[in-house]
Tab-separated table of C-alpha atoms and ligand atoms in Angstrom:
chain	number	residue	atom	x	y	z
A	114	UNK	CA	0.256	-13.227	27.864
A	115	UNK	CA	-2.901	-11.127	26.850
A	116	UNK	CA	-0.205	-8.039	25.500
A	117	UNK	CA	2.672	-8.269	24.031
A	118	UNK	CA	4.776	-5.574	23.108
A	119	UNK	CA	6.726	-5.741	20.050
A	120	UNK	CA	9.475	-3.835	18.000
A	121	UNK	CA	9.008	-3.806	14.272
A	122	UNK	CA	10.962	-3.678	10.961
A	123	UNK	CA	12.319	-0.486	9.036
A	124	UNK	CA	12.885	-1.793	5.448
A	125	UNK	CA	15.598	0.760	3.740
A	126	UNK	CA	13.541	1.346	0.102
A	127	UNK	CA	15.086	3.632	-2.336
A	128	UNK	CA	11.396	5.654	-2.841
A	129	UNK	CA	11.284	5.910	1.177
A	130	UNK	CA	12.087	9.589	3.119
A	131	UNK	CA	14.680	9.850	5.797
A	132	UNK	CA	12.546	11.523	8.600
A	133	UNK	CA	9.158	10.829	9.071
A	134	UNK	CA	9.808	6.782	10.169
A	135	UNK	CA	12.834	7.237	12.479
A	136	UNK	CA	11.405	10.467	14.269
A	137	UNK	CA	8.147	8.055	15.002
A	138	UNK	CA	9.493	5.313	16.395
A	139	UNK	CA	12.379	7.502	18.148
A	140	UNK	CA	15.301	6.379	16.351
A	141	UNK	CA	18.165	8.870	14.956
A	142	UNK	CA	17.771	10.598	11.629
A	143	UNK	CA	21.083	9.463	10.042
A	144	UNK	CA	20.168	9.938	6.335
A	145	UNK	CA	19.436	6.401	5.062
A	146	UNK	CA	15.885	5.967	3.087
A	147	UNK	CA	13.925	4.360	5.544
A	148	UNK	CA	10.387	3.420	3.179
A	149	UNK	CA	8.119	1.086	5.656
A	150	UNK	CA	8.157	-0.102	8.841
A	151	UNK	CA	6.351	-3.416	8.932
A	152	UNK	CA	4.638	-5.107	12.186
A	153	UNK	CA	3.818	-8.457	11.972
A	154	UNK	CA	5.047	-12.205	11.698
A	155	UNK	CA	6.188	-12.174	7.831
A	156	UNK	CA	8.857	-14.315	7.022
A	157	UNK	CA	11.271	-11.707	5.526
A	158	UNK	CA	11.033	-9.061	8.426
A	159	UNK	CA	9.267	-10.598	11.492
A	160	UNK	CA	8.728	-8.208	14.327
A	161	UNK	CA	10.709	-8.728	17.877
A	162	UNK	CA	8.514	-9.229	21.262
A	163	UNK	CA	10.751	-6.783	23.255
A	164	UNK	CA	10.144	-8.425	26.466
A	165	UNK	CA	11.902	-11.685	25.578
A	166	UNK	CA	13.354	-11.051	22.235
A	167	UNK	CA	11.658	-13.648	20.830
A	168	UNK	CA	10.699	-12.928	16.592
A	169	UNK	CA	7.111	-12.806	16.465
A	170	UNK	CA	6.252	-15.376	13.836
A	171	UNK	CA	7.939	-17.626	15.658
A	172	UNK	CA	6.139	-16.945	18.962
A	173	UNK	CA	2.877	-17.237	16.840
A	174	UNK	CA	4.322	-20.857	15.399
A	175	UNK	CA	4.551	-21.805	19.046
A	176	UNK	CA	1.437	-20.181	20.539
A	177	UNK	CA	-1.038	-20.435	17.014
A	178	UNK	CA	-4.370	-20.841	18.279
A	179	UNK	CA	-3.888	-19.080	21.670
A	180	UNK	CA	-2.912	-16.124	19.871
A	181	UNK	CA	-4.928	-15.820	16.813
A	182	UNK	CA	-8.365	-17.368	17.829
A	183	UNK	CA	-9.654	-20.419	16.658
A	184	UNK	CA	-11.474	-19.287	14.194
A	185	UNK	CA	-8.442	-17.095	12.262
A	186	UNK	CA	-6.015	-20.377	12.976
A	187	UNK	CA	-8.843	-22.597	11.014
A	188	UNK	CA	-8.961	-20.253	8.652
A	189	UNK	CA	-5.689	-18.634	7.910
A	190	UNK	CA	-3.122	-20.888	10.027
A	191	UNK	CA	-1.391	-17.732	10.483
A	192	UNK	CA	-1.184	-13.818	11.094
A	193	UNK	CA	-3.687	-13.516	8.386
A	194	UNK	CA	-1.984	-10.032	7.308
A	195	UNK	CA	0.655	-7.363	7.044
A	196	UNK	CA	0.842	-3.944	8.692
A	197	UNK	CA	2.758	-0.976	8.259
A	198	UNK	CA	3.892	2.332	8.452
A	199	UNK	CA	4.889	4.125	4.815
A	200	UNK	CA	7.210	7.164	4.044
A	201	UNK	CA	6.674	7.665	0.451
A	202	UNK	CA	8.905	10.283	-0.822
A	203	UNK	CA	9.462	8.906	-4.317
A	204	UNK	CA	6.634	7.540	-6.630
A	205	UNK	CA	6.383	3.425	-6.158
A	206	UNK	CA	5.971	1.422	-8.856
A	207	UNK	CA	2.658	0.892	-10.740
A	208	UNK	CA	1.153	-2.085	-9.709
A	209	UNK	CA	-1.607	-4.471	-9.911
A	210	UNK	CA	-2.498	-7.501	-7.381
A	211	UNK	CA	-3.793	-11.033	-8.624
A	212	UNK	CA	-7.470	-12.360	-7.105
A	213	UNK	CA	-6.870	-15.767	-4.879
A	214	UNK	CA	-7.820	-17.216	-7.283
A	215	UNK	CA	-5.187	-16.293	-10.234
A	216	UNK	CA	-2.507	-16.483	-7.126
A	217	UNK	CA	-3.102	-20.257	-6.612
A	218	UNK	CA	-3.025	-20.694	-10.176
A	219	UNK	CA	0.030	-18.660	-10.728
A	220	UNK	CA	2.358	-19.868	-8.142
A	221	UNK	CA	1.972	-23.397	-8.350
A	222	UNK	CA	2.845	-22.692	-12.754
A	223	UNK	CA	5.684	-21.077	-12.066
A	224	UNK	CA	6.520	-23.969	-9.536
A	225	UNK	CA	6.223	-26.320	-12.636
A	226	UNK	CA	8.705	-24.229	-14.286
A	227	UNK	CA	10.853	-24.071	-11.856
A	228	UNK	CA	11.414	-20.343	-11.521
A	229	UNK	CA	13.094	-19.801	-8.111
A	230	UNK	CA	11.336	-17.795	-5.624
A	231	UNK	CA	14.235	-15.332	-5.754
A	232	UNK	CA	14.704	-14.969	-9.159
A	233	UNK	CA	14.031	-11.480	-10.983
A	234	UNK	CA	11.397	-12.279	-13.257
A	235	UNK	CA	9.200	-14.356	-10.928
A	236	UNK	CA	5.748	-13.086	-10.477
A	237	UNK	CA	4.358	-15.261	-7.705
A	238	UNK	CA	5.964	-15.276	-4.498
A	239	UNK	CA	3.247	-16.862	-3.141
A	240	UNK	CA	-0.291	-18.263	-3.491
A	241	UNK	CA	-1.829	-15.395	-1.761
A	242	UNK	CA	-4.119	-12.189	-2.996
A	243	UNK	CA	-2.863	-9.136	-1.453
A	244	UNK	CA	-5.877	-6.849	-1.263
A	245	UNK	CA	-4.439	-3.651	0.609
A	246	UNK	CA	-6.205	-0.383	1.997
A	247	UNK	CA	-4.397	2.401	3.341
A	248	UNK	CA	-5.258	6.028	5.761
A	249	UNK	CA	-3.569	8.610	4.891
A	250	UNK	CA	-1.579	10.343	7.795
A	251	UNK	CA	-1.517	13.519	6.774
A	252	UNK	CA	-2.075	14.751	2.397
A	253	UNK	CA	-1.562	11.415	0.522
A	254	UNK	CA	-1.352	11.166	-3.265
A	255	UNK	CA	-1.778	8.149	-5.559
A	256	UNK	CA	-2.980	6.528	-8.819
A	257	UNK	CA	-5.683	4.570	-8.383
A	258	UNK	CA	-7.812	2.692	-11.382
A	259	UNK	CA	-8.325	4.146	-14.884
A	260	UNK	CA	-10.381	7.486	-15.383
A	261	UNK	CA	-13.895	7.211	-15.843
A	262	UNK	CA	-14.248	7.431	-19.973
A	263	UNK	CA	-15.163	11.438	-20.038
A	264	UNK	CA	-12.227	12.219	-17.667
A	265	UNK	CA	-9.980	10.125	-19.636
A	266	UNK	CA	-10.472	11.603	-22.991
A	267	UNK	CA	-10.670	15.107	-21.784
A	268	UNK	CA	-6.608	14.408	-20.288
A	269	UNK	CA	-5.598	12.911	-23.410
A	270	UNK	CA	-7.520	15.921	-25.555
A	271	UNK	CA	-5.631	18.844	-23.080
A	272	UNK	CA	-2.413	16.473	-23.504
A	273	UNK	CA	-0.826	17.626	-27.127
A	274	UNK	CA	1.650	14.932	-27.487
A	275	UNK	CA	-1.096	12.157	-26.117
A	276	UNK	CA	-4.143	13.565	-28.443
A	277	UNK	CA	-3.639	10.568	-31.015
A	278	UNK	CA	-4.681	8.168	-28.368
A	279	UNK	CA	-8.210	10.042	-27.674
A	280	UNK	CA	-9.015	7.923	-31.463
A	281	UNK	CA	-7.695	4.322	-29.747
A	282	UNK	CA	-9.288	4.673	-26.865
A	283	UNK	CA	-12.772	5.598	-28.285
A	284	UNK	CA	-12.205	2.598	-31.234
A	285	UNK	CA	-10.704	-0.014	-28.234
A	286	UNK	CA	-11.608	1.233	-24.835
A	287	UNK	CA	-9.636	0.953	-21.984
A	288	UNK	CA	-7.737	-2.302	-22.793
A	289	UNK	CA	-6.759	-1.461	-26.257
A	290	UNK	CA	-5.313	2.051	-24.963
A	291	UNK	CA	-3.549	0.425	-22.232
A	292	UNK	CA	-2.270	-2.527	-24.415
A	293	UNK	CA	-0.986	-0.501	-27.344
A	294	UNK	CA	1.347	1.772	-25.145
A	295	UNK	CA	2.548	-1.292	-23.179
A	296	UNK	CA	3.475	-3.446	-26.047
A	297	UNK	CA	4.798	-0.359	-28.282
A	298	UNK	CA	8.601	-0.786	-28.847
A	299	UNK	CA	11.040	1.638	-26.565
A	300	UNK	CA	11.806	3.959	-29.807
A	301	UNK	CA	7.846	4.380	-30.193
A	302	UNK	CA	7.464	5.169	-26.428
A	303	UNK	CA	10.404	7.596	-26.511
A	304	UNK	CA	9.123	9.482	-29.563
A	305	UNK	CA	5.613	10.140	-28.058
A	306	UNK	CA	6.978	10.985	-23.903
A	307	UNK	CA	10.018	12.794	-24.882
A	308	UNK	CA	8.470	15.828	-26.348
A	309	UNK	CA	6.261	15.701	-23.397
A	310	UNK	CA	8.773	15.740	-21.127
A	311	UNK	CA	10.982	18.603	-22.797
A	312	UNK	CA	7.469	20.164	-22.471
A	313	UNK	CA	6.915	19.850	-18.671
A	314	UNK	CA	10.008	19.833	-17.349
A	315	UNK	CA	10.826	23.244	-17.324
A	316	UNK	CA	7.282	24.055	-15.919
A	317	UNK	CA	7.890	21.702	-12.784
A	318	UNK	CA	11.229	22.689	-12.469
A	319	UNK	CA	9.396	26.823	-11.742
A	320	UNK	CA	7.283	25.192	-9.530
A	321	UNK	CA	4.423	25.513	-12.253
A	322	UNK	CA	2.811	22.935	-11.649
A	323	UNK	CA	-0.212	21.484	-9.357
A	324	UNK	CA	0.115	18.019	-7.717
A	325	UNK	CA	-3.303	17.964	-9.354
A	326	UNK	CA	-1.823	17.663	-12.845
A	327	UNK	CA	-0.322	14.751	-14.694
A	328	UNK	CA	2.423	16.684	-15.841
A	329	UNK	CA	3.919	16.948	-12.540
A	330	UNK	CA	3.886	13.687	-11.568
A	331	UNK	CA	5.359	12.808	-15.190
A	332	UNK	CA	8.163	15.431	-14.869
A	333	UNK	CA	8.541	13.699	-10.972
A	334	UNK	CA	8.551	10.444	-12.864
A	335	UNK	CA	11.088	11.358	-15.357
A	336	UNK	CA	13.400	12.760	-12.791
A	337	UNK	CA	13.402	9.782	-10.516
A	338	UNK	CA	12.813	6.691	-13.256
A	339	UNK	CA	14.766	8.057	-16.484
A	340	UNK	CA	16.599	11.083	-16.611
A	341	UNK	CA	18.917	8.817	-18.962
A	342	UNK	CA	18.093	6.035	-21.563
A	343	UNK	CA	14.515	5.114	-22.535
A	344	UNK	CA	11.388	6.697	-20.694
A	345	UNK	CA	9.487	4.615	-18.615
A	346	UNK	CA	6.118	3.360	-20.028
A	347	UNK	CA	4.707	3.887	-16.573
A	348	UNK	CA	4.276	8.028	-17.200
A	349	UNK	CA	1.481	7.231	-19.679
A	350	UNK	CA	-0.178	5.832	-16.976
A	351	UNK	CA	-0.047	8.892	-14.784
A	352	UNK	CA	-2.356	10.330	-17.583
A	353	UNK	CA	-5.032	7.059	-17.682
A	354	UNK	CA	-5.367	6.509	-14.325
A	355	UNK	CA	-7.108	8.894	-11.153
A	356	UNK	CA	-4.832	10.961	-9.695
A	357	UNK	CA	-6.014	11.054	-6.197
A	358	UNK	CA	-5.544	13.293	-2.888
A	359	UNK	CA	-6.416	11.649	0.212
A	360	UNK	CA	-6.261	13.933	3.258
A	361	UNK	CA	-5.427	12.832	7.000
A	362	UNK	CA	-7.717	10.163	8.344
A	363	UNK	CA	-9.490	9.262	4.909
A	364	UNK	CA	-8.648	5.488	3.208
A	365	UNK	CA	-8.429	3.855	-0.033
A	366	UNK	CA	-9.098	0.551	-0.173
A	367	UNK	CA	-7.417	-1.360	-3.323
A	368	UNK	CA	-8.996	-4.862	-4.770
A	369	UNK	CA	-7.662	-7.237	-7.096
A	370	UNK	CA	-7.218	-5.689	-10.529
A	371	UNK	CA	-7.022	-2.449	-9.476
A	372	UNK	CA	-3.752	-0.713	-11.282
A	373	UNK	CA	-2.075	1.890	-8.749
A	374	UNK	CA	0.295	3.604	-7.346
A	375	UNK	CA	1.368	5.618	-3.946
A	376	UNK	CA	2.704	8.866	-5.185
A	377	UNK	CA	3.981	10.723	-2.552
A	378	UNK	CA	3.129	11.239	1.391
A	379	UNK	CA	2.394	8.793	4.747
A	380	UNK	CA	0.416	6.683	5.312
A	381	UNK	CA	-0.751	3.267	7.696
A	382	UNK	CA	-1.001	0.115	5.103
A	383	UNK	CA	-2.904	-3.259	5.970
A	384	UNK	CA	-3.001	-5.853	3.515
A	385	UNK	CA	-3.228	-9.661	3.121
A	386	UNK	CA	0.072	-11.416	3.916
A	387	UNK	CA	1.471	-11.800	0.503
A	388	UNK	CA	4.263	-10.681	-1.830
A	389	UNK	CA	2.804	-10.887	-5.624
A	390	UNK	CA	2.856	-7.674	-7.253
A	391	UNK	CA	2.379	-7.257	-10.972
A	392	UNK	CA	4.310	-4.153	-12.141
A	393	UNK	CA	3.011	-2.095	-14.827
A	394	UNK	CA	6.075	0.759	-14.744
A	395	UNK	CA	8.188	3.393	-13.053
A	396	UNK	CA	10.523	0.986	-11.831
A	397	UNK	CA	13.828	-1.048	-12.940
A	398	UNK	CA	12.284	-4.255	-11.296
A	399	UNK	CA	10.973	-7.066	-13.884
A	400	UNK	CA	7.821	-5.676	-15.814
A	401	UNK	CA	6.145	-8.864	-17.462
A	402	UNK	CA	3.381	-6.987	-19.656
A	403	UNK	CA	1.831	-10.311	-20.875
A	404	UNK	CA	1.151	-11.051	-17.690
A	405	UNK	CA	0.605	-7.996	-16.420
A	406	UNK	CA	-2.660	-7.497	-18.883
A	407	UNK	CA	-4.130	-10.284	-17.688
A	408	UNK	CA	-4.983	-9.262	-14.405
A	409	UNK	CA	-5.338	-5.597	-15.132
A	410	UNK	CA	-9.127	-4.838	-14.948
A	411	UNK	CA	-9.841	-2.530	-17.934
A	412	UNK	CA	-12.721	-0.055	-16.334
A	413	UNK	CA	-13.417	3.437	-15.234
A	414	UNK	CA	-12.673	3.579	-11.428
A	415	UNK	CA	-14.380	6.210	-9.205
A	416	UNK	CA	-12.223	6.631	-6.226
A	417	UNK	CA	-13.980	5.750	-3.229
A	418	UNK	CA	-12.668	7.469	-0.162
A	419	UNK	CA	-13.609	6.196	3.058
A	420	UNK	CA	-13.891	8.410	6.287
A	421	UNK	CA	-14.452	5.400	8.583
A	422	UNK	CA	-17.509	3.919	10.312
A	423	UNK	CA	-17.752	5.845	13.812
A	424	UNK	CA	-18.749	3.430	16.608
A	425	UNK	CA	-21.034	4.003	19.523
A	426	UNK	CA	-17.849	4.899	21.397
A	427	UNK	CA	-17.225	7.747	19.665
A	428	UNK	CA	-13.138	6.860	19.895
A	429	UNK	CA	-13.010	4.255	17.281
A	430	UNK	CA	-13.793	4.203	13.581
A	431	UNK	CA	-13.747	1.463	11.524
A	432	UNK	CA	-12.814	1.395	7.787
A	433	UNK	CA	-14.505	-1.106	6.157
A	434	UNK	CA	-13.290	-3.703	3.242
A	435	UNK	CA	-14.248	-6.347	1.613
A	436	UNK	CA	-11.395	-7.768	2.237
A	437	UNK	CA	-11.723	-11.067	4.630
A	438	UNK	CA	-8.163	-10.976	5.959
A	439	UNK	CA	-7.938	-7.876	7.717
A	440	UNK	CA	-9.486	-4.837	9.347
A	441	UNK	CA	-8.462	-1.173	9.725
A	442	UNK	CA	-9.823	1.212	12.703
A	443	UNK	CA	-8.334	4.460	14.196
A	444	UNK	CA	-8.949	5.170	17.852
A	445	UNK	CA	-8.592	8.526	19.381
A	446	UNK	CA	-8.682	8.562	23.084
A	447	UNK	CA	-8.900	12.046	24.965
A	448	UNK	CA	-6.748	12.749	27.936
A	449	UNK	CA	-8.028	11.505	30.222
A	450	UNK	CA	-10.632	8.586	28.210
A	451	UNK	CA	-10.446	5.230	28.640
A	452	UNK	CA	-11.293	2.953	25.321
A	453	UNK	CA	-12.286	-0.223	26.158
A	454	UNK	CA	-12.474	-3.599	23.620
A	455	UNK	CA	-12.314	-6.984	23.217
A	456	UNK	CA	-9.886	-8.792	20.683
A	457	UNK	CA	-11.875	-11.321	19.144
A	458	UNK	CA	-9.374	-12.204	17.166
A	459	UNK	CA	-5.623	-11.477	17.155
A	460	UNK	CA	-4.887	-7.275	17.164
A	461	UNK	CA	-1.623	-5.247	16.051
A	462	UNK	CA	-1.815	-1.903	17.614
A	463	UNK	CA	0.411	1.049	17.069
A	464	UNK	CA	0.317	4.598	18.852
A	465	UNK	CA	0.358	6.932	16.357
A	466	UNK	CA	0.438	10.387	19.010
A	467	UNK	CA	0.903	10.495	22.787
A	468	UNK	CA	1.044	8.523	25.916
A	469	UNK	CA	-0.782	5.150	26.861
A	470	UNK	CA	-1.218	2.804	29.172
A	471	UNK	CA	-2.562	-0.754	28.060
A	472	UNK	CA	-3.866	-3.025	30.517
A	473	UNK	CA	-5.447	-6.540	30.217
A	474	UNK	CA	-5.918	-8.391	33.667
A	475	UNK	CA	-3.224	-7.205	36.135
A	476	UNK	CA	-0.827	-6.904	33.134
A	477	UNK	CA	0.121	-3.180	31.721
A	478	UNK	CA	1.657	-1.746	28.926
A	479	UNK	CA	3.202	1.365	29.119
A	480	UNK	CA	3.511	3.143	25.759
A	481	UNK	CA	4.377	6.219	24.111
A	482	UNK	CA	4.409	7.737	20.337
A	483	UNK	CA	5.633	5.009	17.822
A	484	UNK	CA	5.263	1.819	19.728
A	485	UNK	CA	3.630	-1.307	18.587
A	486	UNK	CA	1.434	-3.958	20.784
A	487	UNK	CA	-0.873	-7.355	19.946
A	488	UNK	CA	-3.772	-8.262	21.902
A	489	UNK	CA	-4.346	-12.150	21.887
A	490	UNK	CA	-7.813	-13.215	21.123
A	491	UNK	CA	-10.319	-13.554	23.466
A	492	UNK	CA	-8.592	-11.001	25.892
A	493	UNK	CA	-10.477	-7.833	27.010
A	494	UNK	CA	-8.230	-4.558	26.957
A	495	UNK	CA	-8.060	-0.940	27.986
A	496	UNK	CA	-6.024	1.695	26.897
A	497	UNK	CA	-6.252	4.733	28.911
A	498	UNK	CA	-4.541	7.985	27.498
A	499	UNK	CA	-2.883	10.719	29.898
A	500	UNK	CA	-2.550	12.907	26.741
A	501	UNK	CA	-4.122	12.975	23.065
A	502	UNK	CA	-4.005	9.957	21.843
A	503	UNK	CA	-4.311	8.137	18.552
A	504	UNK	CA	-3.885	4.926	17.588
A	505	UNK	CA	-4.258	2.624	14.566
A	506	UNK	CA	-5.407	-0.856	15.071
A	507	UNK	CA	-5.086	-3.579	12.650
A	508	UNK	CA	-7.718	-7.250	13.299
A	509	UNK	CA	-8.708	-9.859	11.702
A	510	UNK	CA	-12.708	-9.554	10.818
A	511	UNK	CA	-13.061	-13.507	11.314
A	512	UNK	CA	-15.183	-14.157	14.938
B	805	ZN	ZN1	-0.268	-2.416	-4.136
């Protein structure tokens, strides 16, 4: 089979809305948090091929080479990476991803030691890098990287209860800043953020405050993280690192090293297949700040938003990473347009808005707003539109 239509995942995240993921894929609004809804072949939350019922990672176990390509089966053995739909109405954690390279090394130590897989404070799942870039589906905020050094000392200046640290960071730079406030005890964190809090709390809570502004995304932080016991280190952050509005269509792309965190919005995620996540904050999960500051690169980050290259089709643009295990594209076809490709290598395909028809050969797809299809590599495809239609596409760039 050249298409193959499948039925993903909804994973039930505390941080997730209630609407936007159910009223896409055309499922009833019953209340529950409903974060991400993944399509692909991972382990945890394979996808369903509707037509048979078969999981998808295990039709890919069966049909490997068929499906991906040769040259993403010699390469990757697998569905090389993870795609997904997010709802983020709380703030996610701060996180940071490990190069391959620290991956490998990391797993197969904790192997030594034995840590389960499972267990709370283990920070390799796997011995993957999970590079991950992400279009925003309609206004998208998130952390991204530390402040260039002018921006950064300017936010702790205008920050009263932060000013001491303008003196660290000019005497350490960005490591010694970020070090000091993650090693400080919980009585020395609480006796620098709680003032700030008391501070901007009441402002947010009047609706004072711009989503451009640290202070409301420490208030929001407060509110969802602590509003009892210790503050979470993780609302200094919101002051070091870019605070960053991505609008409809634009993408962020987010290497190794980079700290970050999705604030609040949707968006469509691709990212290597892998689980290890680093956390540097705002969350009750494990937070393992040795290790954390080794793989946190300390330097100014200018955000780098990506509008997509446009191809000569003038349906599909591609946003480009440097990332080897996936690629990103958005296709808009007209009413009445016809976009034509070939899958050189294994494609995940969602329709974001209106009605499709897929065809490969003498098979067809029909398909409507929130429906998911792969292409199997080296099969040619059309998908005509009888309304608006736009659709995100997920590849591998391997040929
Ligand atoms: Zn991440």
């Amino acid at each position: 089979m050249a298409l193959l239509k499948l039925k993903g995942v909804v994973q039930n995240y505390a941080w997730g809305g209630t609407e936007y993921i159910p009223n896409l894929i055309g499922e009833e609004v019953t209340g529950d948090k409903c974060a991400e809804y993944w399509m692909g072949a991972h382990d945890k939350a394979p996808a369903t091929i509707t037509s048979s019922g078969q999981k998808f990672n295990d039709y890919i176990a069966a049909n490997s080479q068929d499906l991906l390509g040769k040259p993403v089966y010699d390469a990757f053995g697998k569905l090389p990476f993870l795609f997904k739909v997010l709802d983020v109405n709380d703030m996610l954690s701060i996180q940071v991803h490990p190069t391959k390279k620290e991956a490998v090394k990391g797993f197969a130590h904790e192997n030594e030691l034995g840590i389960p897989l499972s267990a709370p404070h283990r920070n390799y799942k796997d011995d993957n890098h999970k590079p991950e870039i992400m279009v925003a589906l309609g206004e998208f905020w998130l952390l991204h990287g530390f402040k260039p050094e002018a921006n950064l000392i300017a936010t702790l200046s205008e920050t009263p209860e932060l000013s001491q640290l303008v003196e660290v960071f000019k005497t350490s730079g960005y490591k010694g800043l970020y070090q000091l406030v993650m090693e400080e005890s919980a009585d020395e964190t609480n006796q620098v953020l709680k003032p700030l809090i008391d501070r901007v709390l009441p402002l947010y809570k009047e609706g004072a405050l711009d989503k451009s502004s640290p202070d409301y995304w420490a208030a929001k932080a407060y509110l969802t993280f602590c509003p009892e016991g210790d503050l979470d280190k993780g609302i200094y952050s919101v002051y070091f690192f870019n605070i960053v509005k991505v609008n409809a269509g634009e993408a962020v792309f987010q290497d190794a090293g980079v700290p970050h965190a999705y604030m609040e919005g949707q968006n469509m995620e691709l990212m290597a297949n892998s689980d290890n996540v680093l956390r540097g904050g705002l969350t009750p999960k494990h937070v393992d700040v040795p290790e954390l500051l080794k793989h946190v690169a300390f330097e100014e980050t200018i955000p780098n938003i990506l509008n997509g290259d446009a191809q000569p089709d003038g349906l599909e643009r591609i946003y480009k990473s440097p990332a080897p295990d996936f690629e990103l594209s958005k296709v808009s076809v007209q009413s009445g347009a016809t976009y034509q490709s070939n899958a050189d290598t294994v494609e995940v395909i969602i329709v974001l808005e209106g009605n499709v028809k897929a065809t490969s050969g003498d098979e067809l797809l029909d398909l409507t707003k929130g429906e998911v299809f792969s292409v199997s590599a080296g099969d040619s495809y059309k998908i005509a539109a009888s309304d608006e239609a736009i659709l995100y596409k997920a590849k591998c760039p391997v040929k």
